PDB file of C-alpha atoms and ligand atoms in Angstrom:
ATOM      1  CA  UNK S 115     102.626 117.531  59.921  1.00 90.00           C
ATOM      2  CA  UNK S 116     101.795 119.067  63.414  1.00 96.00           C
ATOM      3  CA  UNK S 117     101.318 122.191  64.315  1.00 97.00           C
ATOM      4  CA  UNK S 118     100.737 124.467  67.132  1.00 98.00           C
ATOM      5  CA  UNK S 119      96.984 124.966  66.455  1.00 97.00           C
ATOM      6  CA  UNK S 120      96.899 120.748  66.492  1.00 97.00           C
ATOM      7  CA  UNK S 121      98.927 120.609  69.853  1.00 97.00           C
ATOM      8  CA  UNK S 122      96.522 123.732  71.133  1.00 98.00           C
ATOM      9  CA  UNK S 123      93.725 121.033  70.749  1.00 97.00           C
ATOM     10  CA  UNK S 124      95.038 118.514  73.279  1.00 97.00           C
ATOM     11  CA  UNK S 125      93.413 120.669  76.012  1.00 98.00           C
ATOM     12  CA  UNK S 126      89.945 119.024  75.538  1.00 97.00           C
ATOM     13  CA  UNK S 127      91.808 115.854  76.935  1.00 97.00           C
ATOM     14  CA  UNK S 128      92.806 118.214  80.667  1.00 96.00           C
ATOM     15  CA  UNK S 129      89.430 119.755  80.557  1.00 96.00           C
ATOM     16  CA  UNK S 130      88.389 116.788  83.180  1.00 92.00           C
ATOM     17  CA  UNK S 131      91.012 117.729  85.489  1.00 89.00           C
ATOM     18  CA  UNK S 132      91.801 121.622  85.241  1.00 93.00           C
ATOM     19  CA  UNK S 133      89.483 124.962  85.035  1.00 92.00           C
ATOM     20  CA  UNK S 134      91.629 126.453  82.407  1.00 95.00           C
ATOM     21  CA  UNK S 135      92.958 123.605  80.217  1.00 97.00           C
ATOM     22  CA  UNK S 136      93.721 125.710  77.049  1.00 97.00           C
ATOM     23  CA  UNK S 137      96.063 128.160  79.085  1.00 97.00           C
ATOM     24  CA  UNK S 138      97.836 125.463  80.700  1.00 97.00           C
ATOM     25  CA  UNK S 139      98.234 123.516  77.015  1.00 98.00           C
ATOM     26  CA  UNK S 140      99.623 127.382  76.123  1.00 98.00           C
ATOM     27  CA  UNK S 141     101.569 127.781  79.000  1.00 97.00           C
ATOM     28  CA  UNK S 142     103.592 124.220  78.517  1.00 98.00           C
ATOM     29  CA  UNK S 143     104.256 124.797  74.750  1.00 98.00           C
ATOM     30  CA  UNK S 144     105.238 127.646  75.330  1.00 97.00           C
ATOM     31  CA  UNK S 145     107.871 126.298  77.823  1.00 96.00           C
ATOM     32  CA  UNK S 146     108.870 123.841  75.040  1.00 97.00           C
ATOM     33  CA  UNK S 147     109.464 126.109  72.312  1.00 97.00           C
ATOM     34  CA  UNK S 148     110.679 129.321  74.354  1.00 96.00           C
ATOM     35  CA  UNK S 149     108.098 131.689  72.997  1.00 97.00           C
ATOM     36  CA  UNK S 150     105.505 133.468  74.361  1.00 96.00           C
ATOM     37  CA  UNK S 151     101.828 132.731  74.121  1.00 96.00           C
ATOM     38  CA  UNK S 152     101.545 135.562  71.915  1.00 97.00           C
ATOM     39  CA  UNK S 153     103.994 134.103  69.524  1.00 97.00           C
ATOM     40  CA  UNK S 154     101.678 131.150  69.484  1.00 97.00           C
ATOM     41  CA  UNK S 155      98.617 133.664  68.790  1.00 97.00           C
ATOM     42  CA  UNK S 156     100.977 134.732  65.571  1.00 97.00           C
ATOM     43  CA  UNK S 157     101.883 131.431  63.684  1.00 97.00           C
ATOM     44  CA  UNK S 158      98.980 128.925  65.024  1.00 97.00           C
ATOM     45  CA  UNK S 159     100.055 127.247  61.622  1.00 97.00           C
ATOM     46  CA  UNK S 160     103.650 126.686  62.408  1.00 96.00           C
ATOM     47  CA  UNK S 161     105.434 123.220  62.245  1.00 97.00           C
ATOM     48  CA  UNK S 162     106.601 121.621  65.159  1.00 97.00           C
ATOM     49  CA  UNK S 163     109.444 118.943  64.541  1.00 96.00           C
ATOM     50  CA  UNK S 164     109.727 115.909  66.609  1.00 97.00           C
ATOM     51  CA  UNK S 165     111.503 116.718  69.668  1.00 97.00           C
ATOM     52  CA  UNK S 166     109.268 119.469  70.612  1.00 97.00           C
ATOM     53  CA  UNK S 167     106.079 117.110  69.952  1.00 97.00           C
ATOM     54  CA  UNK S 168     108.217 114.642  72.029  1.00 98.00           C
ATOM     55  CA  UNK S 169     108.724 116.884  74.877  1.00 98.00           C
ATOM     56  CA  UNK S 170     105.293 118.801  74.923  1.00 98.00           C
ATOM     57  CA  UNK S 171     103.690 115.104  75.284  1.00 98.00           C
ATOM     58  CA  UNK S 172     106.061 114.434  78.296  1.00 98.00           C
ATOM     59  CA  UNK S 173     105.150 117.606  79.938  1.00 98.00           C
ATOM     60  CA  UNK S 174     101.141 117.490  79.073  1.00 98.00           C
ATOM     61  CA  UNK S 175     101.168 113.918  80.602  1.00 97.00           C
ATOM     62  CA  UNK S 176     102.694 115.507  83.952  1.00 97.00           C
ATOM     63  CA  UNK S 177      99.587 117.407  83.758  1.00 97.00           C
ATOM     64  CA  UNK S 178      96.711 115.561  82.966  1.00 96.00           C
ATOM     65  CA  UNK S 179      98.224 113.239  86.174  1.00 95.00           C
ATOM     66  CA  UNK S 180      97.552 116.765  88.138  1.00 95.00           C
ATOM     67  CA  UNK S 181     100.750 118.344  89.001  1.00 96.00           C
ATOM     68  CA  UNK S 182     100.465 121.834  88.872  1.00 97.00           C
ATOM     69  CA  UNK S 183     101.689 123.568  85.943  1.00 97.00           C
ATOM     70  CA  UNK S 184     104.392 126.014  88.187  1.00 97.00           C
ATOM     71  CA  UNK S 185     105.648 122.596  89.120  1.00 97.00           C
ATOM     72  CA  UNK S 186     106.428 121.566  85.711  1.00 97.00           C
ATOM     73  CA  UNK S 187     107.343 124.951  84.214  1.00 96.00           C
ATOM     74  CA  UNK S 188     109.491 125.463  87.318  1.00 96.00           C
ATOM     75  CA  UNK S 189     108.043 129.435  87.571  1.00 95.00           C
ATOM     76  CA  UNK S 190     105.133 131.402  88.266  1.00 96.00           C
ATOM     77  CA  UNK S 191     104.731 134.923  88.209  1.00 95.00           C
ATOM     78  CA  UNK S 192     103.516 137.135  91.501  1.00 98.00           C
ATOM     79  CA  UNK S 193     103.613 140.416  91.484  1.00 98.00           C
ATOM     80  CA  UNK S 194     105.848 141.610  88.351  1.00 97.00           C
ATOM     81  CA  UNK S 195     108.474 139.227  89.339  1.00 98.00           C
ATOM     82  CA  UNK S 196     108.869 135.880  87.420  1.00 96.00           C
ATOM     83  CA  UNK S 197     109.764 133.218  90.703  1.00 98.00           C
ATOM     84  CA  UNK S 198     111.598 130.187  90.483  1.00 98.00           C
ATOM     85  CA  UNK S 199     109.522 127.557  92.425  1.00 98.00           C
ATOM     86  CA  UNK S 200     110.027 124.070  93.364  1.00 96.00           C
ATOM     87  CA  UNK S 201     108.435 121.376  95.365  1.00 95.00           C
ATOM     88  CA  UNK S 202     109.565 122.174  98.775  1.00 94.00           C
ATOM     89  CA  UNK S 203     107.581 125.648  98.806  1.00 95.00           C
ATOM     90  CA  UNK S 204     103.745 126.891  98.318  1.00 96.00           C
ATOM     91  CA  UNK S 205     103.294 128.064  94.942  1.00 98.00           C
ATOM     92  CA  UNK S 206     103.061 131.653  94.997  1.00 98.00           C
ATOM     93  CA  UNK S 207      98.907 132.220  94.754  1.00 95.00           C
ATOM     94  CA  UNK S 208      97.860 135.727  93.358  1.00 94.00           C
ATOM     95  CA  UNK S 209      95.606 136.444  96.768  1.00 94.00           C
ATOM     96  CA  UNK S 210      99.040 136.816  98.246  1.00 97.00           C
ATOM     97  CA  UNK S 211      99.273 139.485  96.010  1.00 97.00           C
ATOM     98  CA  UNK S 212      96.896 141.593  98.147  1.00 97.00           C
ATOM     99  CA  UNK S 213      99.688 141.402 101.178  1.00 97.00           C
ATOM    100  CA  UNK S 214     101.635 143.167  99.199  1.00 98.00           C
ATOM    101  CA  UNK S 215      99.378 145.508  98.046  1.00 97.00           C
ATOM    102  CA  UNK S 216      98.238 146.306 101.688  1.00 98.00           C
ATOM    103  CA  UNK S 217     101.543 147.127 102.828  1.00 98.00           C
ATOM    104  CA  UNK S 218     102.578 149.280 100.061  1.00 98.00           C
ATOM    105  CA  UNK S 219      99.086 151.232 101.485  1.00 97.00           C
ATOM    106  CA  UNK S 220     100.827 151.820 104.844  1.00 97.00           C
ATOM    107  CA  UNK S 221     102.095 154.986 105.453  1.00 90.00           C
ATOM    108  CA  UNK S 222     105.586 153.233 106.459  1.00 97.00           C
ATOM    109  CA  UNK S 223     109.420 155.053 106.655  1.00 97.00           C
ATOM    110  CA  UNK S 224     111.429 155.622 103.438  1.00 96.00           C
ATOM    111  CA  UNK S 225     113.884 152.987 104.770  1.00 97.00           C
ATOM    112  CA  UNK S 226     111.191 150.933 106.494  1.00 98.00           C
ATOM    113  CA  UNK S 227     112.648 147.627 108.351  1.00 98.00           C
ATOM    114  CA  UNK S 228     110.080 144.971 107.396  1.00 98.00           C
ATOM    115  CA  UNK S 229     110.080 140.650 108.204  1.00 98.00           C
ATOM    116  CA  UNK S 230     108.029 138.423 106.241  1.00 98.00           C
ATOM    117  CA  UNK S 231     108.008 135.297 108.177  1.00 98.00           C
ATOM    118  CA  UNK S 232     107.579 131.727 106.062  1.00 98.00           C
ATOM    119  CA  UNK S 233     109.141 133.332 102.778  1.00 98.00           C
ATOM    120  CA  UNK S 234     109.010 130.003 100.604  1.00 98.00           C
ATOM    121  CA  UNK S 235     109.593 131.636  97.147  1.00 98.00           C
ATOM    122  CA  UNK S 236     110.578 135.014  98.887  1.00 98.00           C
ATOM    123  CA  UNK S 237     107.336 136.206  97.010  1.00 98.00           C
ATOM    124  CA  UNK S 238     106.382 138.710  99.541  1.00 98.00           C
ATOM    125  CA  UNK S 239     109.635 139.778 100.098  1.00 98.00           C
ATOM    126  CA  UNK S 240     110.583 140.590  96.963  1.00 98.00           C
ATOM    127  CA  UNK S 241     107.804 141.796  95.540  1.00 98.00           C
ATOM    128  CA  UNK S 242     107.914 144.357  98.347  1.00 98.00           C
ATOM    129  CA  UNK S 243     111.887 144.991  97.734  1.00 98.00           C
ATOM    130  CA  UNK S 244     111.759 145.432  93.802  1.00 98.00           C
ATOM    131  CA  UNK S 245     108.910 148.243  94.537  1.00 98.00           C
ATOM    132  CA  UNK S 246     111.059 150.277  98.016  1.00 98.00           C
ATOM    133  CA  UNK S 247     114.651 149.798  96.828  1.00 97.00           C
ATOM    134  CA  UNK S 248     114.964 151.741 100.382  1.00 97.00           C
ATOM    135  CA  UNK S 249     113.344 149.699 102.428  1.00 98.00           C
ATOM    136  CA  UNK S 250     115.287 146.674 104.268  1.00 98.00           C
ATOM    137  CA  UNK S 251     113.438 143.303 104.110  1.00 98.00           C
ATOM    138  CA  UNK S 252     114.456 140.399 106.150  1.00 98.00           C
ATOM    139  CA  UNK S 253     112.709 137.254 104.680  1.00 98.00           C
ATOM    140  CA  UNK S 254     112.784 133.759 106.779  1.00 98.00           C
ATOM    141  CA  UNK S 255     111.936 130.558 106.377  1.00 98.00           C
ATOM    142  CA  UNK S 256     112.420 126.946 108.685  1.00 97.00           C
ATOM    143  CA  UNK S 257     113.034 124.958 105.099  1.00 97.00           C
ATOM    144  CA  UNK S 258     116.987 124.904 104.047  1.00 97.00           C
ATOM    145  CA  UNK S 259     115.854 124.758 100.612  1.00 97.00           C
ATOM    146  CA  UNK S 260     113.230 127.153 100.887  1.00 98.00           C
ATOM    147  CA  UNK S 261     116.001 130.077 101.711  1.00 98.00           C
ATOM    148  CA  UNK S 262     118.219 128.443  99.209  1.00 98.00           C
ATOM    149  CA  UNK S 263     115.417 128.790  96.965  1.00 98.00           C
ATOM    150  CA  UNK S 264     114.583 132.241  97.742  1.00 98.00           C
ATOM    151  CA  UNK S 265     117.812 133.595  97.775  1.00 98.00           C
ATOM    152  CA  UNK S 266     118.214 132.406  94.059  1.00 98.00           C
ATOM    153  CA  UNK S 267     114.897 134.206  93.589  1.00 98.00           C
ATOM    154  CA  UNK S 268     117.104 137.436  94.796  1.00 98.00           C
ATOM    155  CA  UNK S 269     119.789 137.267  92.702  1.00 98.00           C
ATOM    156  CA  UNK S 270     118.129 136.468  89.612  1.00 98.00           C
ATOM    157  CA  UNK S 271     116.085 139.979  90.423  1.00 98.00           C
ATOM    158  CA  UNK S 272     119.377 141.521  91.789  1.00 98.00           C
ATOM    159  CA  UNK S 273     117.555 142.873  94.387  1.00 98.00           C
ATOM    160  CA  UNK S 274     120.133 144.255  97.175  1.00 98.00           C
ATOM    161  CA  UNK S 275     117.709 145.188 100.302  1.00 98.00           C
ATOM    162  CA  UNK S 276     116.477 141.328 101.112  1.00 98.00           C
ATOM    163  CA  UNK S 277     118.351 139.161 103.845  1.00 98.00           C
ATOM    164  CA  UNK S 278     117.457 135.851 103.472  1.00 98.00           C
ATOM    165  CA  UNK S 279     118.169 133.305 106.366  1.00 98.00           C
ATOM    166  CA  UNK S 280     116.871 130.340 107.951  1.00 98.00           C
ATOM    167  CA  UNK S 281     114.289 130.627 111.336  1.00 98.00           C
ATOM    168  CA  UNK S 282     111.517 128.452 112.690  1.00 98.00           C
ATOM    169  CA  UNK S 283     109.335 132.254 113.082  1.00 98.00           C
ATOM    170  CA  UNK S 284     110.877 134.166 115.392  1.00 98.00           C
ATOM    171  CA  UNK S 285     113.553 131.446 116.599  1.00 98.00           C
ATOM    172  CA  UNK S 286     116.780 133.132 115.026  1.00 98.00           C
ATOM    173  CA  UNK S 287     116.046 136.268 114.670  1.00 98.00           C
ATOM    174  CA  UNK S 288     117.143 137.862 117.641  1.00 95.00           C
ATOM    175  CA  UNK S 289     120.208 135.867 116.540  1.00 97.00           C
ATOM    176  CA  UNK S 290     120.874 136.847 113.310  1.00 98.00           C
ATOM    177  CA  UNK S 291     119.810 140.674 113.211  1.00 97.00           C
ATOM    178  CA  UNK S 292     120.268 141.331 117.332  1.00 95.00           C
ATOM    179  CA  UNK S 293     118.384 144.126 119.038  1.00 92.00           C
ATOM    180  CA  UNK S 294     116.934 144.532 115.263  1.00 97.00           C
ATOM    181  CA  UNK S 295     112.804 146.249 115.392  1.00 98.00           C
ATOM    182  CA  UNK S 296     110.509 146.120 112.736  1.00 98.00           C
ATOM    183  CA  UNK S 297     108.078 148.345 111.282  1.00 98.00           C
ATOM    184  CA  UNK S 298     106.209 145.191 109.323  1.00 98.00           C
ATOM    185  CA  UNK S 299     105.818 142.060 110.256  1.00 98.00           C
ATOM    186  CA  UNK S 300     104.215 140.293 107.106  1.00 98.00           C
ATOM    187  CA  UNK S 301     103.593 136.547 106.855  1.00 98.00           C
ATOM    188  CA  UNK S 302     101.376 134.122 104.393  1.00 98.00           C
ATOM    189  CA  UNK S 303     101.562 130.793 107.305  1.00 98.00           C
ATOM    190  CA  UNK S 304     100.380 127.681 106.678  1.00 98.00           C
ATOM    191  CA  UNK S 305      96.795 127.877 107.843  1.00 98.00           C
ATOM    192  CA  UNK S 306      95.172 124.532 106.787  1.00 97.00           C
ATOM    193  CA  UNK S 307      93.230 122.734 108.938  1.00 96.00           C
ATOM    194  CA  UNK S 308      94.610 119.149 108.997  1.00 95.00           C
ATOM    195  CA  UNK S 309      91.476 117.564 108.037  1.00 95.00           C
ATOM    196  CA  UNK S 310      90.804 119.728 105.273  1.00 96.00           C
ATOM    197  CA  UNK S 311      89.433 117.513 102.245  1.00 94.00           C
ATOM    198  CA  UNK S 312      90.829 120.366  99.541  1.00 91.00           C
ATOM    199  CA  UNK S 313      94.295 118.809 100.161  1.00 94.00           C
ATOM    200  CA  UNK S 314      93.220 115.656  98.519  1.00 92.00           C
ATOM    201  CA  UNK S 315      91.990 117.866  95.593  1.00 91.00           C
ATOM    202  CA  UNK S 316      93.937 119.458  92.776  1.00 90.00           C
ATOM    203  CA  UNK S 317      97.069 121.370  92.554  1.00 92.00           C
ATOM    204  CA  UNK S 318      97.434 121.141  96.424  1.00 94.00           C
ATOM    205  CA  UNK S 319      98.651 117.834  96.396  1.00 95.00           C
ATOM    206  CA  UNK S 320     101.725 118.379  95.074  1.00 95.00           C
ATOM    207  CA  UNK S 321     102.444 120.871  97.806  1.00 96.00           C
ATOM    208  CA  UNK S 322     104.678 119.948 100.861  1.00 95.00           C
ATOM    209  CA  UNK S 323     101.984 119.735 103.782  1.00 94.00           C
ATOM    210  CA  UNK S 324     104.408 121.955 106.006  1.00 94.00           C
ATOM    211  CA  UNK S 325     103.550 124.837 103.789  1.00 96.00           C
ATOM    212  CA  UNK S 326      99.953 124.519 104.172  1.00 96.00           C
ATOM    213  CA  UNK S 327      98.435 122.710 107.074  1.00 96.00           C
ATOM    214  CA  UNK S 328      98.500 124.031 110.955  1.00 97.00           C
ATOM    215  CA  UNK S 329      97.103 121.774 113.591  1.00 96.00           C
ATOM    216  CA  UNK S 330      93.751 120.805 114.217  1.00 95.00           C
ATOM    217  CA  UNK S 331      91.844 124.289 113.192  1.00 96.00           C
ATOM    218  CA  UNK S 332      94.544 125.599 111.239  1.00 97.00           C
ATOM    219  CA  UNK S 333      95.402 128.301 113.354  1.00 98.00           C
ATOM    220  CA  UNK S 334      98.733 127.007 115.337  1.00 98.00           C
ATOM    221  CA  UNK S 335     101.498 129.042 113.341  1.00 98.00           C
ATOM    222  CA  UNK S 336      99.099 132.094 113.385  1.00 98.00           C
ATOM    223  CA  UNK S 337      98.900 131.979 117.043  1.00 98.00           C
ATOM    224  CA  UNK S 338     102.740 131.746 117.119  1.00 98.00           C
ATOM    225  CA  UNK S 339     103.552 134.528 114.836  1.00 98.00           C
ATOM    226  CA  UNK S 340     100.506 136.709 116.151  1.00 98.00           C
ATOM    227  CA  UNK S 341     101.775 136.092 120.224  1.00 98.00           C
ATOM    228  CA  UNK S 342     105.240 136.881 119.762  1.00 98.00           C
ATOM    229  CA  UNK S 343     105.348 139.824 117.422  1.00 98.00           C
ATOM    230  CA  UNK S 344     105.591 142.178 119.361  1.00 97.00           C
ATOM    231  CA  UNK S 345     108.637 141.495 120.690  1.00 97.00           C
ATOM    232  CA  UNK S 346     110.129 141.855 117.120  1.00 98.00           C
ATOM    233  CA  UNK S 347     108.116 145.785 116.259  1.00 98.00           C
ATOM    234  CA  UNK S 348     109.138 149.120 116.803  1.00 97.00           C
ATOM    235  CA  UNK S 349     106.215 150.800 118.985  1.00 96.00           C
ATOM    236  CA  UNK S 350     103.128 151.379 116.478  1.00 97.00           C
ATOM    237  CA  UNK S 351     104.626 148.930 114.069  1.00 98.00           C
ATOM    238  CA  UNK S 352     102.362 146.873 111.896  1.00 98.00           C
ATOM    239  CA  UNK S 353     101.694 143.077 111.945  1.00 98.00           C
ATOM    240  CA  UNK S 354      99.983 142.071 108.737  1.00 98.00           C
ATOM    241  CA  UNK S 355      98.812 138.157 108.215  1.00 98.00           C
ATOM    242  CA  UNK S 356      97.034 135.781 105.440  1.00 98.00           C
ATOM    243  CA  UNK S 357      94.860 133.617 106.616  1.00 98.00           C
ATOM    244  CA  UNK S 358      91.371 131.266 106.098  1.00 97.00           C
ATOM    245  CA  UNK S 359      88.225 132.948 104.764  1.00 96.00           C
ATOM    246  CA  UNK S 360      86.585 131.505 108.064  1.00 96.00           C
ATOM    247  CA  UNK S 361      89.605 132.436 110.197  1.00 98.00           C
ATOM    248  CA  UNK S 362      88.772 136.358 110.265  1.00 98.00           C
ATOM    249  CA  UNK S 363      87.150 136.403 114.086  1.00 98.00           C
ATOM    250  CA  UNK S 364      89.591 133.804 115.503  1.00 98.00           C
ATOM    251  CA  UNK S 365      92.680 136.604 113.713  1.00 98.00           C
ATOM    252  CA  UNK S 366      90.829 139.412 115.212  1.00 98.00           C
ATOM    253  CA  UNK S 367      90.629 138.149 118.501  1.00 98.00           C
ATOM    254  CA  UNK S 368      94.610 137.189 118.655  1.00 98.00           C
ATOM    255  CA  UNK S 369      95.224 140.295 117.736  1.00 98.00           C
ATOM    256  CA  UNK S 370      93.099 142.387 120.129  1.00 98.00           C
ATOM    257  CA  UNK S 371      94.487 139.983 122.995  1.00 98.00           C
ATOM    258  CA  UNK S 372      98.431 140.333 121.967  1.00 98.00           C
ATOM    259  CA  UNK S 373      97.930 144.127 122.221  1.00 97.00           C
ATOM    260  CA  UNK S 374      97.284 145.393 118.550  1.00 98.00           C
ATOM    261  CA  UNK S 375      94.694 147.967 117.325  1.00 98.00           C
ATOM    262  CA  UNK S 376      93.597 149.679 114.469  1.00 97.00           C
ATOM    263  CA  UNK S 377      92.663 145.875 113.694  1.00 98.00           C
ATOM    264  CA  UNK S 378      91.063 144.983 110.577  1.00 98.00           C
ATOM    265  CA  UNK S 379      90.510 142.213 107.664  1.00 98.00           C
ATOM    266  CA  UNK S 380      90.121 143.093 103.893  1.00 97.00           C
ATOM    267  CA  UNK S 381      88.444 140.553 101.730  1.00 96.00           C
ATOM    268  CA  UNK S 382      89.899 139.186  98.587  1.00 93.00           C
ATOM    269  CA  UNK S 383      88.932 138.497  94.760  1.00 90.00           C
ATOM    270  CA  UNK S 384      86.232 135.718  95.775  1.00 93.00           C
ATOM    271  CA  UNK S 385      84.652 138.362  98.751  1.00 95.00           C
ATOM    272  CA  UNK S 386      85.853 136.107 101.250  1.00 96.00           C
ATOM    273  CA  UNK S 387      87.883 137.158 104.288  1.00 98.00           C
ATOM    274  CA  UNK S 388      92.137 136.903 103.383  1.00 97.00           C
ATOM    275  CA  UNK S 389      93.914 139.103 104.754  1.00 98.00           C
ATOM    276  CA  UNK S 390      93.924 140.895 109.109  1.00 98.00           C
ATOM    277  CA  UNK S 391      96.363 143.480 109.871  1.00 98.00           C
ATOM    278  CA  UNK S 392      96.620 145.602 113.198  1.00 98.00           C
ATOM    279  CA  UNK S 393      99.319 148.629 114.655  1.00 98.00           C
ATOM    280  CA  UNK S 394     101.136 147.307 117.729  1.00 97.00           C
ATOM    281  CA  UNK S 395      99.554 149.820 120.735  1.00 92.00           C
ATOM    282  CA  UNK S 396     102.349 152.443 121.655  1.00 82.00           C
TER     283      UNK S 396
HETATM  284  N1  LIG C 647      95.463 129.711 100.168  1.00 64.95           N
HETATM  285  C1  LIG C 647      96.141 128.454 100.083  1.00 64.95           C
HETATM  286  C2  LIG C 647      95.196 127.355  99.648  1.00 64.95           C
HETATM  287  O1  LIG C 647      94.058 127.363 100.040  1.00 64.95           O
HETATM  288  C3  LIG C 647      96.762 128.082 101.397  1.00 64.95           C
HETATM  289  C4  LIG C 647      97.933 128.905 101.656  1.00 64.95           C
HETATM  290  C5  LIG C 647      98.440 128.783 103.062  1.00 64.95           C
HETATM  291  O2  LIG C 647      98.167 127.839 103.801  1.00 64.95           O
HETATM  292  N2  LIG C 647      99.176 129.759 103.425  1.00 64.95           N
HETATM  293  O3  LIG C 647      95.578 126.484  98.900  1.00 64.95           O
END
């Protein structure tokens, strides 16, 4: 006889390879018995029959060989929304989360136009959509399956206001939503530097690279989305980027010289530098 309390104590095994082995062991029963971890809290002394034993083992193995547990779940939450996420995207990371808070600081229209460049998940996006129901988000990413991915994300949160379309950055925009100005530009890039050891560690790995890494110092896709913004806001719109905690001078400096003020960088959870945002000069 097996219960949830005995399948709860497989986590010493992940220990080794995860900070938080007992919520992951949680988090993937959980996904085998559809219940919540509360539920779990409730009957620690329930009976699990074969097939879920069967299929929590299949699922713990995927994680004691490291992939992350979003991966194998197939969701994460970010923000309040519960996001479908797959292999050909970033998992959603809760210092994102501060984007979002930032721009819901902004002082910005009731129907706001705002871009979020490199959706993946269409965390930003959406997070920012369910919260403005006025406000018109345009959310896009150079991975096919990223949008595709994304635009599931919409409809499962039937959330009207987000157009979701396929753009290397700026590339199709002027395309797609001519003559179109923003208020927000808003963008989590890859910012990697390619020689980082920290992809070699940990969840990362399972990541595609394209979602992470960015030339040599990590900084080419911010200096892409940073030079040509402008182009893309209304006059005293706002340009709002995540990027490396030793990135924050490098930011600042692309945005002084691509003609934003007002520029500044908030720190996140750890203290360390995350997020720079600036208002386009008039
Ligand atoms: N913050 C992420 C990490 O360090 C990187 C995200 C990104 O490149 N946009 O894993």
């Amino acid at each position: 006889m097996i219960t949830v309390t005995d399948l709860l104590q497989r986590s010493v095994e992940l220990s080794p390879a995860s900070d938080t082995a007992l919520l992951d062991t949680e988090l993937l029963l959980c996904a085998v018995l559809g219940e919540s971890r509360a539920w779990l809290k409730t009957w620690p002394d329930k009976q699990l029959n074969d097939d879920h034993i069967k299929n929590f083992s299949l699922l713990f193995e995927r994680r004691l060989r490291g992939e992350p547990i979003a991966f194998i779940i197939g969701s994460q939450g970010f923000w309040t929304l519960d996001l479908s996420v797959s292999p050909d995207t970033l998992i959603p990371r809760p210092e994102t989360e501060m984007l979002v808070e930032a721009a819901l600081g902004l002082d910005l229209a009731q129907n706001a136009t705002i871009l979020d460049l490199g959706t993946g998940t269409g965390a930003i996006a959406l997070a920012l959509a369910s919260e403005h129901t006025d406000w018109q988000l345009s959310a896009v990413d150079v991975q096919l399956q990223a949008v595709e991915l994304a635009e599931r994300n919409r409809q499962q949160h039937q959330l009207s206001n987000v157009k979701i379309y396929c753009s290397d950055w700026f590339t199709a925009v002027a395309k797609v939503e001519p003559q179109k100005l923003f208020d927000l530009i808003i963008s989590n890039p890859p910012y990697i530097e390619s020689n980082d050891s920290h992809l070699f560690e940990g969840d990362v790995r399972f990541e595609p690279a394209s979602a992470l890494v960015s030339g040599a110092e990590g900084l080419d896709d911010l200096k892409i989305i940073i030079g040509q913004s402008s182009g893309f806001l209304k006059p005293r719109g706002w340009l709002m980027v995540e990027h490396g905690h030793q990135q924050g001078p490098e930011v600042r400096g692309l945005f002084d010289k691509a003609g934003y003020e007002s520029i500044e960088t908030r720190r996140d959870y750890n203290e360390l530098e995350r997020i720079t945002l600036g208002r386009l000069q008039s």
